[in-house]
CSV table of C-alpha atoms in Angstrom, one decimal:
chain,number,residue,atom,x,y,z
F,1,MET,CA,11.0,-39.1,-57.1
F,2,TYR,CA,12.1,-38.0,-53.7
F,3,GLY,CA,15.2,-36.4,-54.2
F,4,PRO,CA,16.5,-32.8,-55.3
F,5,ASP,CA,17.1,-33.5,-58.8
F,6,PHE,CA,13.5,-34.7,-59.5
F,7,ALA,CA,12.2,-31.6,-57.7
F,8,ALA,CA,14.4,-29.5,-60.0
F,9,ASP,CA,13.1,-30.8,-63.3
F,10,PRO,CA,10.2,-33.4,-63.0
F,11,HIS,CA,9.5,-32.8,-66.6
F,12,ALA,CA,12.8,-34.4,-67.7
F,13,VAL,CA,11.9,-37.5,-65.4
F,14,TYR,CA,8.2,-37.7,-67.1
F,15,ALA,CA,10.0,-37.4,-70.6
F,16,ARG,CA,12.2,-40.6,-70.1
F,17,LEU,CA,9.2,-42.4,-68.4
F,18,ARG,CA,7.0,-41.9,-71.3
F,19,THR,CA,9.5,-43.9,-73.5
F,20,LEU,CA,8.5,-47.1,-71.4
F,21,GLY,CA,4.6,-46.7,-72.3
F,22,PRO,CA,1.7,-44.9,-70.7
F,23,ALA,CA,2.7,-46.1,-67.4
F,24,ALA,CA,6.3,-46.9,-65.8
F,25,PRO,CA,7.8,-48.2,-62.5
F,26,VAL,CA,8.9,-45.6,-60.0
F,27,GLU,CA,10.2,-45.1,-56.4
F,28,LEU,CA,8.1,-42.7,-54.5
F,29,ALA,CA,10.4,-43.0,-51.3
F,30,PRO,CA,13.1,-45.4,-50.3
F,31,GLY,CA,11.4,-48.9,-50.4
F,32,ALA,CA,8.0,-47.6,-51.6
F,33,HIS,CA,7.5,-48.7,-55.4
F,34,ALA,CA,4.5,-47.7,-57.6
F,35,THR,CA,3.5,-47.3,-61.4
F,36,LEU,CA,3.4,-43.7,-62.4
F,37,VAL,CA,0.7,-43.0,-65.3
F,38,THR,CA,2.3,-40.3,-67.6
F,39,ASP,CA,-0.4,-40.5,-70.6
F,40,TYR,CA,-3.3,-38.3,-70.5
F,41,ARG,CA,-5.9,-40.9,-72.1
F,42,ALA,CA,-4.5,-43.5,-69.8
F,43,ALA,CA,-4.9,-41.3,-66.8
F,44,LEU,CA,-8.5,-40.8,-67.4
F,45,GLU,CA,-9.0,-44.4,-67.8
F,46,VAL,CA,-7.6,-45.0,-64.3
F,47,LEU,CA,-9.6,-42.0,-63.0
F,48,ARG,CA,-13.1,-42.9,-64.5
F,49,THR,CA,-13.1,-46.7,-64.0
F,50,PRO,CA,-13.5,-47.3,-60.2
F,51,GLU,CA,-14.6,-50.8,-61.1
F,52,ILE,CA,-10.9,-51.5,-62.3
F,53,PHE,CA,-9.0,-49.3,-60.4
F,54,GLY,CA,-10.3,-48.8,-56.8
F,55,LYS,CA,-9.3,-46.0,-54.4
F,56,ASP,CA,-9.6,-48.2,-50.9
F,57,ALA,CA,-5.8,-48.2,-49.9
F,58,ARG,CA,-6.6,-51.4,-47.8
F,59,ARG,CA,-5.7,-53.1,-51.0
F,60,TRP,CA,-2.1,-51.9,-50.7
F,61,ARG,CA,-0.4,-55.4,-50.6
F,62,ALA,CA,3.2,-53.9,-50.0
F,63,LEU,CA,2.1,-52.2,-46.8
F,64,ALA,CA,-0.1,-55.2,-45.5
F,65,ASP,CA,2.7,-57.8,-46.1
F,66,GLY,CA,5.3,-55.5,-44.5
F,67,ARG,CA,7.1,-54.8,-47.7
F,68,VAL,CA,6.6,-51.1,-47.0
F,69,ALA,CA,7.4,-50.1,-43.3
F,70,PRO,CA,4.5,-48.3,-41.4
F,71,ASP,CA,7.0,-45.3,-40.9
F,72,ASN,CA,7.7,-45.0,-44.8
F,73,PRO,CA,7.4,-41.2,-45.5
F,74,VAL,CA,4.7,-41.6,-48.2
F,75,VAL,CA,2.5,-43.8,-45.9
F,76,PRO,CA,0.4,-41.0,-44.4
F,77,MET,CA,-0.3,-39.7,-47.9
F,78,MET,CA,-1.2,-43.2,-49.2
F,79,ALA,CA,-2.5,-45.3,-46.4
F,80,TYR,CA,-6.3,-45.9,-45.8
F,81,ARG,CA,-8.3,-43.5,-43.9
F,82,PRO,CA,-12.1,-43.6,-43.6
F,83,ASN,CA,-12.9,-40.6,-45.7
F,84,CYS,CA,-14.3,-39.9,-49.1
F,85,LEU,CA,-10.7,-40.0,-50.9
F,86,PHE,CA,-10.2,-43.5,-49.9
F,87,SER,CA,-13.3,-45.1,-50.1
F,88,ASP,CA,-15.4,-46.9,-53.1
F,89,GLY,CA,-18.9,-47.4,-53.8
F,90,GLU,CA,-21.6,-46.7,-51.4
F,91,ALA,CA,-19.2,-45.8,-48.6
F,92,HIS,CA,-17.6,-43.1,-51.1
F,93,THR,CA,-21.1,-41.9,-52.0
F,94,ARG,CA,-22.1,-41.4,-48.2
F,95,LEU,CA,-18.9,-39.6,-47.1
F,96,ARG,CA,-18.6,-37.5,-50.2
F,97,GLN,CA,-22.2,-36.3,-49.9
F,98,ALA,CA,-21.3,-34.9,-46.6
F,99,VAL,CA,-18.6,-32.9,-48.0
F,100,THR,CA,-20.5,-31.5,-51.0
F,101,ASP,CA,-23.5,-30.6,-49.0
F,102,SER,CA,-21.3,-28.6,-46.4
F,103,LEU,CA,-19.2,-27.2,-49.2
F,104,ALA,CA,-22.4,-25.9,-50.9
F,105,ARG,CA,-23.3,-23.7,-47.9
F,106,ILE,CA,-20.4,-21.5,-48.5
F,107,ASP,CA,-21.4,-18.0,-50.1
F,108,PRO,CA,-18.6,-17.4,-52.7
F,109,ASN,CA,-19.3,-13.7,-52.2
F,110,ALA,CA,-18.5,-13.9,-48.5
F,111,LEU,CA,-15.4,-16.0,-49.3
F,112,ARG,CA,-14.3,-13.5,-51.7
F,113,GLY,CA,-14.7,-10.8,-49.3
F,114,TYR,CA,-13.0,-12.5,-46.6
F,115,VAL,CA,-10.1,-13.3,-48.7
F,116,GLU,CA,-9.8,-9.9,-49.7
F,117,ARG,CA,-9.6,-8.5,-46.1
F,118,SER,CA,-7.2,-11.3,-45.2
F,119,ALA,CA,-4.9,-10.5,-47.8
F,120,ASP,CA,-5.0,-6.8,-47.2
F,121,THR,CA,-4.1,-7.7,-43.5
F,122,LEU,CA,-1.0,-9.5,-44.6
F,123,ILE,CA,0.2,-7.2,-47.3
F,124,ASP,CA,0.1,-4.4,-44.7
F,125,ARG,CA,2.6,-6.4,-42.9
F,126,PHE,CA,5.3,-6.0,-45.5
F,127,ALA,CA,4.2,-3.5,-47.8
F,128,GLY,CA,6.3,-0.9,-46.2
F,129,LEU,CA,9.5,-2.9,-46.2
F,130,GLY,CA,10.0,-3.0,-50.1
F,131,GLU,CA,10.9,-6.8,-50.1
F,132,ALA,CA,9.3,-10.1,-48.7
F,133,ASP,CA,9.4,-13.7,-49.3
F,134,LEU,CA,5.8,-14.1,-50.7
F,135,LEU,CA,5.6,-17.7,-49.9
F,136,GLY,CA,6.2,-17.5,-46.1
F,137,ALA,CA,4.5,-14.2,-45.7
F,138,TYR,CA,1.7,-14.4,-48.1
F,139,ALA,CA,1.0,-17.5,-49.8
F,140,LYS,CA,1.5,-19.9,-47.1
F,141,VAL,CA,-0.3,-18.0,-44.5
F,142,LEU,CA,-3.4,-16.9,-46.4
F,143,PRO,CA,-4.8,-20.2,-46.7
F,144,LEU,CA,-4.2,-20.9,-43.2
F,145,LEU,CA,-6.6,-17.8,-42.4
F,146,VAL,CA,-9.3,-19.2,-44.6
F,147,PHE,CA,-9.5,-22.7,-43.6
F,148,GLN,CA,-9.3,-21.3,-39.9
F,149,GLN,CA,-12.5,-19.2,-40.5
F,150,LEU,CA,-13.9,-22.2,-42.7
F,151,PHE,CA,-13.5,-25.0,-40.1
F,152,GLY,CA,-13.9,-22.6,-37.0
F,153,CYS,CA,-10.4,-23.6,-36.1
F,154,PRO,CA,-8.7,-21.5,-33.3
F,155,PRO,CA,-5.2,-20.3,-34.5
F,156,GLU,CA,-3.4,-22.5,-31.8
F,157,LEU,CA,-4.8,-25.5,-33.5
F,158,GLY,CA,-4.2,-24.2,-37.1
F,159,ASP,CA,-0.5,-23.6,-36.3
F,160,ARG,CA,-0.4,-27.4,-35.4
F,161,LEU,CA,-2.2,-28.4,-38.3
F,162,VAL,CA,-0.3,-26.7,-40.7
F,163,GLU,CA,3.1,-28.0,-39.4
F,164,GLY,CA,1.6,-31.5,-39.8
F,165,PHE,CA,0.3,-31.3,-43.2
F,166,SER,CA,3.9,-29.7,-44.1
F,167,GLY,CA,5.5,-32.6,-42.6
F,168,ILE,CA,3.5,-35.5,-44.4
F,169,PHE,CA,3.7,-33.5,-48.0
F,170,ASP,CA,7.6,-33.1,-47.6
F,171,GLY,CA,7.8,-36.7,-46.1
F,172,VAL,CA,9.9,-35.4,-43.2
F,173,ASP,CA,9.4,-37.3,-39.8
F,174,ALA,CA,5.8,-38.1,-41.5
F,175,GLU,CA,4.7,-40.6,-38.9
F,176,ARG,CA,5.0,-37.7,-36.1
F,177,ALA,CA,3.3,-35.2,-38.3
F,178,ASP,CA,0.5,-37.6,-38.9
F,179,ALA,CA,0.1,-37.9,-35.1
F,180,LEU,CA,0.1,-34.2,-34.8
F,181,ILE,CA,-2.7,-33.9,-37.2
F,182,THR,CA,-4.8,-36.4,-35.7
F,183,SER,CA,-4.4,-35.1,-32.0
F,184,SER,CA,-5.2,-31.6,-33.2
F,185,LEU,CA,-8.2,-32.8,-34.9
F,186,VAL,CA,-9.5,-34.5,-32.0
F,187,GLU,CA,-9.3,-31.3,-30.1
F,188,LEU,CA,-11.0,-29.3,-32.7
F,189,ILE,CA,-13.9,-31.8,-32.9
F,190,ALA,CA,-14.2,-31.8,-29.3
F,191,LEU,CA,-14.5,-27.9,-29.3
F,192,LYS,CA,-17.0,-27.8,-32.0
F,193,ARG,CA,-19.3,-30.4,-30.1
F,194,GLU,CA,-19.2,-27.9,-27.4
F,195,GLN,CA,-19.5,-24.9,-29.5
F,196,PRO,CA,-21.0,-25.5,-32.8
F,197,GLY,CA,-21.0,-22.7,-35.3
F,198,ALA,CA,-21.5,-21.7,-39.0
F,199,ASP,CA,-18.5,-23.7,-40.2
F,200,MET,CA,-17.3,-26.8,-42.0
F,201,THR,CA,-16.8,-28.7,-38.9
F,202,SER,CA,-20.2,-28.1,-37.3
F,203,TRP,CA,-21.8,-28.7,-40.6
F,204,LEU,CA,-20.2,-31.9,-41.3
F,205,MET,CA,-21.0,-33.1,-37.5
F,206,ALA,CA,-24.7,-32.4,-38.1
F,207,HIS,CA,-25.1,-33.7,-41.5
F,208,HIS,CA,-27.8,-36.5,-42.2
F,209,ALA,CA,-24.9,-39.1,-42.9
F,210,ARG,CA,-24.0,-39.2,-39.3
F,211,LEU,CA,-20.2,-39.6,-39.4
F,212,SER,CA,-18.5,-41.0,-36.8
F,213,ASP,CA,-15.6,-39.2,-34.8
F,214,GLU,CA,-13.1,-41.3,-36.6
F,215,GLU,CA,-14.7,-40.4,-40.0
F,216,LEU,CA,-15.0,-36.7,-39.1
F,217,ILE,CA,-11.1,-36.6,-38.4
F,218,HIS,CA,-10.3,-38.1,-41.5
F,219,GLN,CA,-12.7,-36.1,-43.6
F,220,HIS,CA,-11.0,-33.1,-42.1
F,221,VAL,CA,-7.6,-34.7,-43.1
F,222,VAL,CA,-8.7,-34.6,-46.7
F,223,LEU,CA,-10.4,-31.2,-46.8
F,224,ILE,CA,-7.7,-29.4,-44.8
F,225,GLY,CA,-4.7,-31.0,-46.5
F,226,ALA,CA,-6.2,-30.1,-49.7
F,227,GLY,CA,-7.0,-26.4,-48.7
F,228,THR,CA,-3.5,-25.4,-47.4
F,229,GLU,CA,-0.7,-26.9,-48.9
F,230,PRO,CA,-1.7,-27.4,-52.5
F,231,GLN,CA,-3.6,-23.8,-52.0
F,232,GLN,CA,-0.4,-22.2,-51.2
F,233,ASN,CA,1.4,-23.9,-54.0
F,234,LEU,CA,-1.2,-22.7,-56.5
F,235,ILE,CA,-0.9,-19.2,-55.2
F,236,ALA,CA,2.8,-19.2,-55.1
F,237,ASN,CA,3.2,-21.1,-58.7
F,238,ALA,CA,1.2,-18.5,-60.1
F,239,LEU,CA,2.9,-15.4,-58.8
F,240,ARG,CA,6.3,-17.1,-59.9
F,241,LEU,CA,4.7,-17.3,-63.4
F,242,LEU,CA,3.4,-13.7,-63.6
F,243,LEU,CA,6.6,-12.3,-62.3
F,244,SER,CA,9.1,-14.5,-64.7
F,245,ASP,CA,7.4,-15.4,-67.7
F,246,ASP,CA,7.5,-12.6,-70.4
F,247,ARG,CA,4.1,-13.6,-71.9
F,248,PHE,CA,2.5,-12.3,-68.4
F,249,ALA,CA,5.1,-9.8,-67.2
F,250,GLY,CA,4.6,-7.7,-70.2
F,251,ASP,CA,0.6,-7.6,-69.6
F,252,LEU,CA,1.6,-6.7,-66.1
F,253,ALA,CA,4.0,-3.7,-67.2
F,254,GLY,CA,1.2,-2.5,-69.2
F,255,GLY,CA,-1.5,-2.5,-66.8
F,256,SER,CA,-3.2,-5.8,-67.3
F,257,MET,CA,-3.4,-8.6,-64.8
F,258,PRO,CA,-4.0,-11.8,-66.8
F,259,VAL,CA,-4.5,-13.7,-63.5
F,260,GLU,CA,-7.0,-16.3,-64.9
F,261,ASP,CA,-4.7,-17.2,-67.7
F,262,ALA,CA,-1.7,-17.7,-65.5
F,263,LEU,CA,-3.8,-20.0,-63.1
F,264,ASP,CA,-4.7,-22.1,-66.3
F,265,GLU,CA,-0.9,-22.2,-67.4
F,266,VAL,CA,-0.1,-23.4,-63.9
F,267,LEU,CA,-2.7,-25.9,-63.4
F,268,TRP,CA,-1.6,-27.3,-67.0
F,269,LEU,CA,2.2,-27.4,-66.2
F,270,ASP,CA,2.8,-26.8,-62.8
F,271,PRO,CA,-0.2,-28.3,-60.8
F,272,PRO,CA,0.1,-27.9,-57.0
F,273,MET,CA,-0.3,-31.5,-56.7
F,274,ALA,CA,1.6,-32.9,-59.4
F,275,ASN,CA,1.4,-36.6,-58.8
F,276,TYR,CA,-1.3,-38.3,-56.7
F,277,GLY,CA,-4.6,-39.9,-57.4
F,278,VAL,CA,-3.4,-43.1,-55.9
F,279,HIS,CA,-5.4,-46.3,-57.2
F,280,TYR,CA,-5.1,-49.9,-56.6
F,281,PRO,CA,-6.0,-52.5,-59.2
F,282,VAL,CA,-8.7,-54.8,-57.9
F,283,GLN,CA,-7.1,-57.7,-60.2
F,284,ASP,CA,-4.3,-58.1,-62.2
F,285,VAL,CA,-4.6,-56.2,-65.4
F,286,ASP,CA,-2.7,-55.6,-68.7
F,287,PHE,CA,-2.8,-51.7,-69.1
F,288,GLY,CA,-1.7,-50.8,-72.6
F,289,GLY,CA,0.8,-53.4,-72.5
F,290,VAL,CA,2.0,-52.5,-68.9
F,291,PRO,CA,1.2,-55.5,-66.5
F,292,LEU,CA,-0.3,-54.3,-63.1
F,293,ALA,CA,-0.5,-56.3,-60.3
F,294,ALA,CA,-3.6,-56.3,-58.1
F,295,GLY,CA,-3.2,-54.2,-55.0
F,296,GLU,CA,-0.1,-52.5,-56.2
F,297,PRO,CA,-0.5,-48.7,-56.1
F,298,VAL,CA,-1.0,-46.8,-59.4
F,299,VAL,CA,-0.1,-43.1,-59.1
F,300,VAL,CA,-1.8,-40.5,-61.6
F,301,SER,CA,0.9,-38.0,-62.7
F,302,PHE,CA,-1.3,-34.9,-63.2
F,303,ALA,CA,1.5,-33.0,-64.6
F,304,ALA,CA,2.8,-35.4,-66.9
F,305,ALA,CA,-0.5,-36.3,-68.4
F,306,ASN,CA,-1.2,-32.5,-68.8
F,307,THR,CA,1.9,-32.3,-70.8
F,308,ASP,CA,1.4,-35.5,-72.7
F,309,PRO,CA,2.9,-34.7,-76.5
F,310,ALA,CA,0.0,-36.9,-77.8
F,311,LEU,CA,-2.5,-34.2,-76.7
F,312,LEU,CA,-3.8,-32.6,-80.0
F,313,THR,CA,-3.7,-28.9,-78.5
F,314,THR,CA,-1.2,-26.7,-76.7
F,315,ARG,CA,-3.7,-24.0,-76.1
F,316,ARG,CA,-3.9,-23.6,-72.4
F,317,THR,CA,-5.5,-20.2,-71.8
F,318,GLY,CA,-9.1,-20.8,-71.0
F,319,ASN,CA,-8.8,-24.5,-71.5
F,320,ARG,CA,-10.1,-26.3,-68.5
F,321,ALA,CA,-9.3,-29.8,-69.5
F,322,HIS,CA,-6.3,-30.3,-67.5
F,323,LEU,CA,-6.3,-32.8,-64.9
F,324,ALA,CA,-5.1,-30.8,-61.9
F,325,TRP,CA,-8.2,-31.3,-60.0
F,326,SER,CA,-8.3,-35.0,-61.0
F,327,ALA,CA,-11.6,-36.4,-62.9
F,328,GLY,CA,-14.2,-39.0,-62.3
F,329,PRO,CA,-15.8,-39.8,-59.1
F,330,HIS,CA,-12.8,-38.7,-57.0
F,331,HIS,CA,-12.4,-35.3,-58.8
F,332,CYS,CA,-11.9,-32.3,-56.5
F,333,PRO,CA,-15.2,-31.1,-55.2
F,334,ALA,CA,-13.8,-27.7,-54.0
F,335,LYS,CA,-12.1,-26.5,-57.3
F,336,ASP,CA,-14.2,-23.7,-57.6
F,337,ALA,CA,-13.7,-22.4,-54.1
F,338,ALA,CA,-9.8,-23.3,-54.5
F,339,ARG,CA,-9.7,-21.2,-57.8
F,340,LEU,CA,-11.5,-18.3,-56.2
F,341,ILE,CA,-9.1,-18.0,-53.3
F,342,ALA,CA,-6.1,-18.2,-55.4
F,343,ALA,CA,-7.4,-15.7,-58.0
F,344,VAL,CA,-8.4,-13.0,-55.4
F,345,ALA,CA,-5.0,-13.7,-53.3
F,346,VAL,CA,-3.0,-13.0,-56.7
F,347,GLU,CA,-5.0,-10.0,-58.0
F,348,LYS,CA,-5.0,-8.4,-54.7
F,349,LEU,CA,-1.3,-8.7,-54.3
F,350,LEU,CA,-0.8,-7.2,-57.6
F,351,ASP,CA,-3.3,-4.5,-57.3
F,352,ARG,CA,-1.4,-3.2,-53.9
F,353,LEU,CA,2.0,-3.8,-55.1
F,354,PRO,CA,2.0,-3.4,-59.1
F,355,ASP,CA,5.7,-3.0,-59.4
F,356,LEU,CA,6.6,-6.5,-57.9
F,357,GLU,CA,9.8,-8.1,-59.3
F,358,LEU,CA,11.7,-11.3,-58.3
F,359,SER,CA,14.8,-10.7,-56.2
F,360,VAL,CA,16.5,-13.5,-57.8
F,361,PRO,CA,16.6,-14.9,-61.5
F,362,ALA,CA,13.7,-17.5,-61.6
F,363,ASP,CA,15.9,-20.2,-62.5
F,364,ARG,CA,17.7,-19.9,-59.2
F,365,LEU,CA,14.3,-20.5,-57.3
F,366,VAL,CA,14.5,-23.7,-55.4
F,367,TRP,CA,11.8,-26.5,-55.4
F,368,ARG,CA,10.9,-28.4,-52.4
F,369,PRO,CA,11.8,-32.2,-52.8
F,370,GLY,CA,8.9,-34.8,-52.6
F,371,PRO,CA,7.0,-37.0,-55.0
F,372,PHE,CA,3.5,-35.5,-54.7
F,373,HIS,CA,3.7,-31.7,-54.7
F,374,ARG,CA,5.2,-28.9,-57.0
F,375,ALA,CA,6.3,-26.4,-54.2
F,376,LEU,CA,8.6,-23.8,-54.0
F,377,THR,CA,10.8,-23.3,-50.9
F,378,ALA,CA,10.7,-19.4,-50.9
F,379,LEU,CA,9.7,-16.8,-53.4
F,380,PRO,CA,11.8,-13.7,-52.8
F,381,VAL,CA,10.7,-10.3,-54.2
F,382,ARG,CA,11.4,-6.5,-54.2
F,383,PHE,CA,8.9,-3.5,-54.8
F,384,PRO,CA,8.8,0.1,-54.0
F,385,PRO,CA,7.6,0.3,-50.7
F,386,ALA,CA,4.1,1.2,-50.4
F,387,PRO,CA,1.5,2.6,-47.6
F,388,PRO,CA,-1.0,0.4,-45.7
F,389,ALA,CA,-4.3,0.0,-47.5
F,390,GLY,CA,-6.0,2.3,-45.0
F,391,PRO,CA,-9.1,1.7,-42.9
F,392,ARG,CA,-11.5,-1.1,-43.9
F,393,PRO,CA,-14.0,-3.4,-42.4
F,394,ALA,CA,-12.4,-5.7,-39.7
F,395,PRO,CA,-12.5,-9.3,-40.9
F,396,VAL,CA,-15.6,-11.2,-39.4
F,397,HIS,CA,-14.8,-13.8,-37.0
F,398,ASP,CA,-18.1,-14.8,-35.3
F,399,LEU,CA,-19.8,-17.1,-37.6
F,400,SER,CA,-21.2,-19.3,-34.9
F,401,ALA,CA,-24.9,-18.9,-35.6
F,402,VAL,CA,-27.0,-19.4,-38.7
F,403,ARG,CA,-30.3,-17.4,-39.5
F,404,ARG,CA,-32.3,-20.2,-41.3
F,405,PRO,CA,-33.5,-18.6,-44.7
F,406,GLY,CA,-37.3,-18.7,-44.6
F,407,PRO,CA,-39.8,-20.1,-42.3
F,408,GLY,CA,-40.8,-23.6,-42.0
F,409,PRO,CA,-39.9,-26.8,-40.1
F,410,VAL,CA,-36.8,-28.5,-40.1
F,411,PRO,CA,-36.8,-31.5,-42.4
F,412,PRO,CA,-36.0,-34.9,-40.5
F,413,TYR,CA,-32.8,-35.5,-42.6
F,414,GLU,CA,-31.4,-32.3,-41.2
F,415,GLN,CA,-32.0,-32.8,-37.4
F,416,PRO,CA,-28.9,-32.7,-35.3
F,417,ARG,CA,-27.8,-35.8,-33.6
F,418,ALA,CA,-29.8,-35.0,-30.4
F,419,GLN,CA,-32.9,-35.4,-32.8
F,420,SER,CA,-34.7,-32.5,-31.2
F,421,ALA,CA,-35.9,-29.4,-33.4
F,422,PRO,CA,-34.4,-26.1,-32.4
F,423,SER,CA,-36.5,-23.9,-30.6
F,424,PRO,CA,-37.7,-20.4,-32.5
F,425,GLN,CA,-35.0,-18.6,-30.2
F,426,GLN,CA,-32.2,-21.0,-31.2
F,427,ALA,CA,-33.3,-20.8,-34.9
F,428,ASP,CA,-33.1,-17.0,-34.6
F,429,LEU,CA,-30.0,-16.4,-32.9
F,430,PRO,CA,-27.9,-13.4,-33.7
F,431,GLY,CA,-24.8,-13.5,-35.7
F,432,ASP,CA,-23.4,-13.3,-39.1
F,433,SER,CA,-24.7,-15.5,-41.5
F,434,ARG,CA,-23.0,-14.4,-44.6
F,435,TRP,CA,-20.9,-17.6,-44.9
F,436,ASN,CA,-24.1,-19.6,-45.9
F,437,ALA,CA,-24.9,-19.7,-49.4
F,438,SER,CA,-28.4,-18.2,-50.6
F,439,PRO,CA,-31.4,-20.7,-50.9
F,440,ALA,CA,-30.7,-20.8,-54.8
F,441,ARG,CA,-27.1,-22.1,-54.2
F,442,THR,CA,-27.7,-24.5,-51.3
F,443,ALA,CA,-28.9,-27.1,-53.8
F,444,GLY,CA,-25.4,-27.6,-54.7
F,445,PRO,CA,-24.2,-28.8,-58.2
F,446,ALA,CA,-26.1,-31.0,-60.5
F,447,PRO,CA,-26.4,-34.8,-59.7
F,448,SER,CA,-24.2,-37.1,-61.4
F,449,ARG,CA,-24.1,-40.9,-61.7
F,450,PHE,CA,-21.8,-41.1,-58.9
F,451,SER,CA,-23.7,-39.6,-56.2
F,452,PRO,CA,-27.4,-38.7,-55.4
F,453,PRO,CA,-28.7,-35.3,-55.4
F,454,PRO,CA,-27.3,-33.0,-52.5
F,455,SER,CA,-29.4,-32.7,-49.4
F,456,GLY,CA,-30.7,-29.5,-47.9
F,457,SER,CA,-28.7,-27.6,-45.5
F,458,THR,CA,-27.8,-28.7,-42.2
F,459,PRO,CA,-29.5,-27.3,-39.2
F,460,PRO,CA,-28.8,-24.1,-37.5
F,461,ALA,CA,-26.3,-24.2,-34.8
F,462,ALA,CA,-27.9,-24.7,-31.2
F,463,THR,CA,-25.4,-22.3,-29.4
F,464,SER,CA,-23.6,-19.2,-29.8
F,465,THR,CA,-20.8,-18.9,-27.5
F,466,GLY,CA,-17.7,-16.8,-27.2
F,467,ARG,CA,-14.4,-18.1,-28.7
F,468,PRO,CA,-12.3,-19.5,-25.8
F,469,PRO,CA,-9.0,-17.8,-24.9
F,470,GLY,CA,-5.9,-18.6,-26.8
F,471,SER,CA,-2.9,-20.3,-25.3
F,472,GLY,CA,0.2,-18.5,-23.9
F,473,PRO,CA,2.8,-17.4,-26.2
F,474,ALA,CA,5.1,-20.0,-27.7
F,475,ALA,CA,8.6,-20.1,-27.2
F,476,ARG,CA,9.3,-20.1,-30.9
F,477,ARG,CA,7.5,-17.5,-32.7
F,478,ARG,CA,6.6,-19.2,-36.1
F,479,PRO,CA,6.0,-17.1,-39.3
F,480,TRP,CA,2.4,-17.4,-38.7
F,481,SER,CA,2.2,-16.9,-35.0
F,482,PHE,CA,0.6,-13.5,-35.4
F,483,LEU,CA,-2.7,-15.1,-36.3
F,484,ALA,CA,-3.6,-15.5,-32.7
F,485,GLU,CA,-3.2,-12.0,-32.3
F,486,TRP,CA,-5.1,-10.9,-35.5
F,487,TRP,CA,-7.8,-13.2,-34.8
F,488,ARG,CA,-8.6,-11.5,-31.4
F,489,GLY,CA,-8.1,-7.9,-33.2
F,490,GLN,CA,-4.8,-7.0,-31.3
């Protein structure tokens, strides 16, 4: 599952594997073996029965006994981390609650506005050229801008984090990439301890779950990892579909933009995380006639399950029963935000450049090798040159203070680690509070049997300090190196 042949036509591989039953043995990387679930109902059974299939990767026997080397390229994506993705039971409930409470503070209207302004900024850079690589110049950079804003991350650190996450998804020098991610997150957390703000990092730090520094690092790994690489693939794959499939291209030519339909199609057929959801049987189990040994990885193929011929319907438009966001207690907590970002990104691009067309035939587009993702190497397009969007409000960068909605004391479970209530002056700091959801939204989603009801919002930041100056220019200008200049308004 790691070579170019699999990347070029994974569905042919899934079809062969289905002949072996609901699950079949695969090699994710040289020396790293697993069982891949290709059946829709079998996938749901794995995802929804944590008492049989656990997520705690410390059960991975082959890694523990040395059959899989620590520097194997899939280890950074599969090995245990103390975060909500790799935890079970009470540990999972505690860690996930910090994530869901913090995500509930994001105002969708503010997020939409930020994505629109960021998209315009990026489109202005290539609109007059008449051609572009929509992956490198747009789909890859837009999620980077969003996560930098959401996590209060300076562009220099964001550059390094994206490099690291690209490395572990591709399995290219994954051990070095993992170390780069860790060192960058250590810097980010240290920065936010000194300069807390209205951002996910600060909210996670202030949450009543009282996450340790190690837990903070690895909560960020799953959140930023899920918010960059898969997000760029969702945007790029949707654009590819819209520009190459006659069902959608015809509507575009007629002035319609069926973006939501295209997203549904991509999430069913080419989900950005095609194979993941790694679980470990807690004991030996017979799985529909397939013997599974305790502690050996079981990987869910979301792409294969979604295209299971046994499904009773092939209607995908408006159908959200796909498994692209996983299912069960570990389903993606940010799926609504992820879909909003992708939809706005695609809508804005097609609105600005309605005559987009691929520069090469769709069957000549190249897919990146890797067992987990469904990702293009490039998405070249051409279009009639267009003028810049014109004057518009500058993107808001200073989200470092939160105005608390309404009077009243701060509940004890919302106190920061210092355990001292903020002064009236601190609670009323100036700054942009639009990133925070309105009181009606801070309650979060309805409670489920997997987690207690979300807590209230975390406390306001105690300081509002200026952003530190960026580092000097790098020797090599990466595609997203303009972000530091854009962040500072240059």
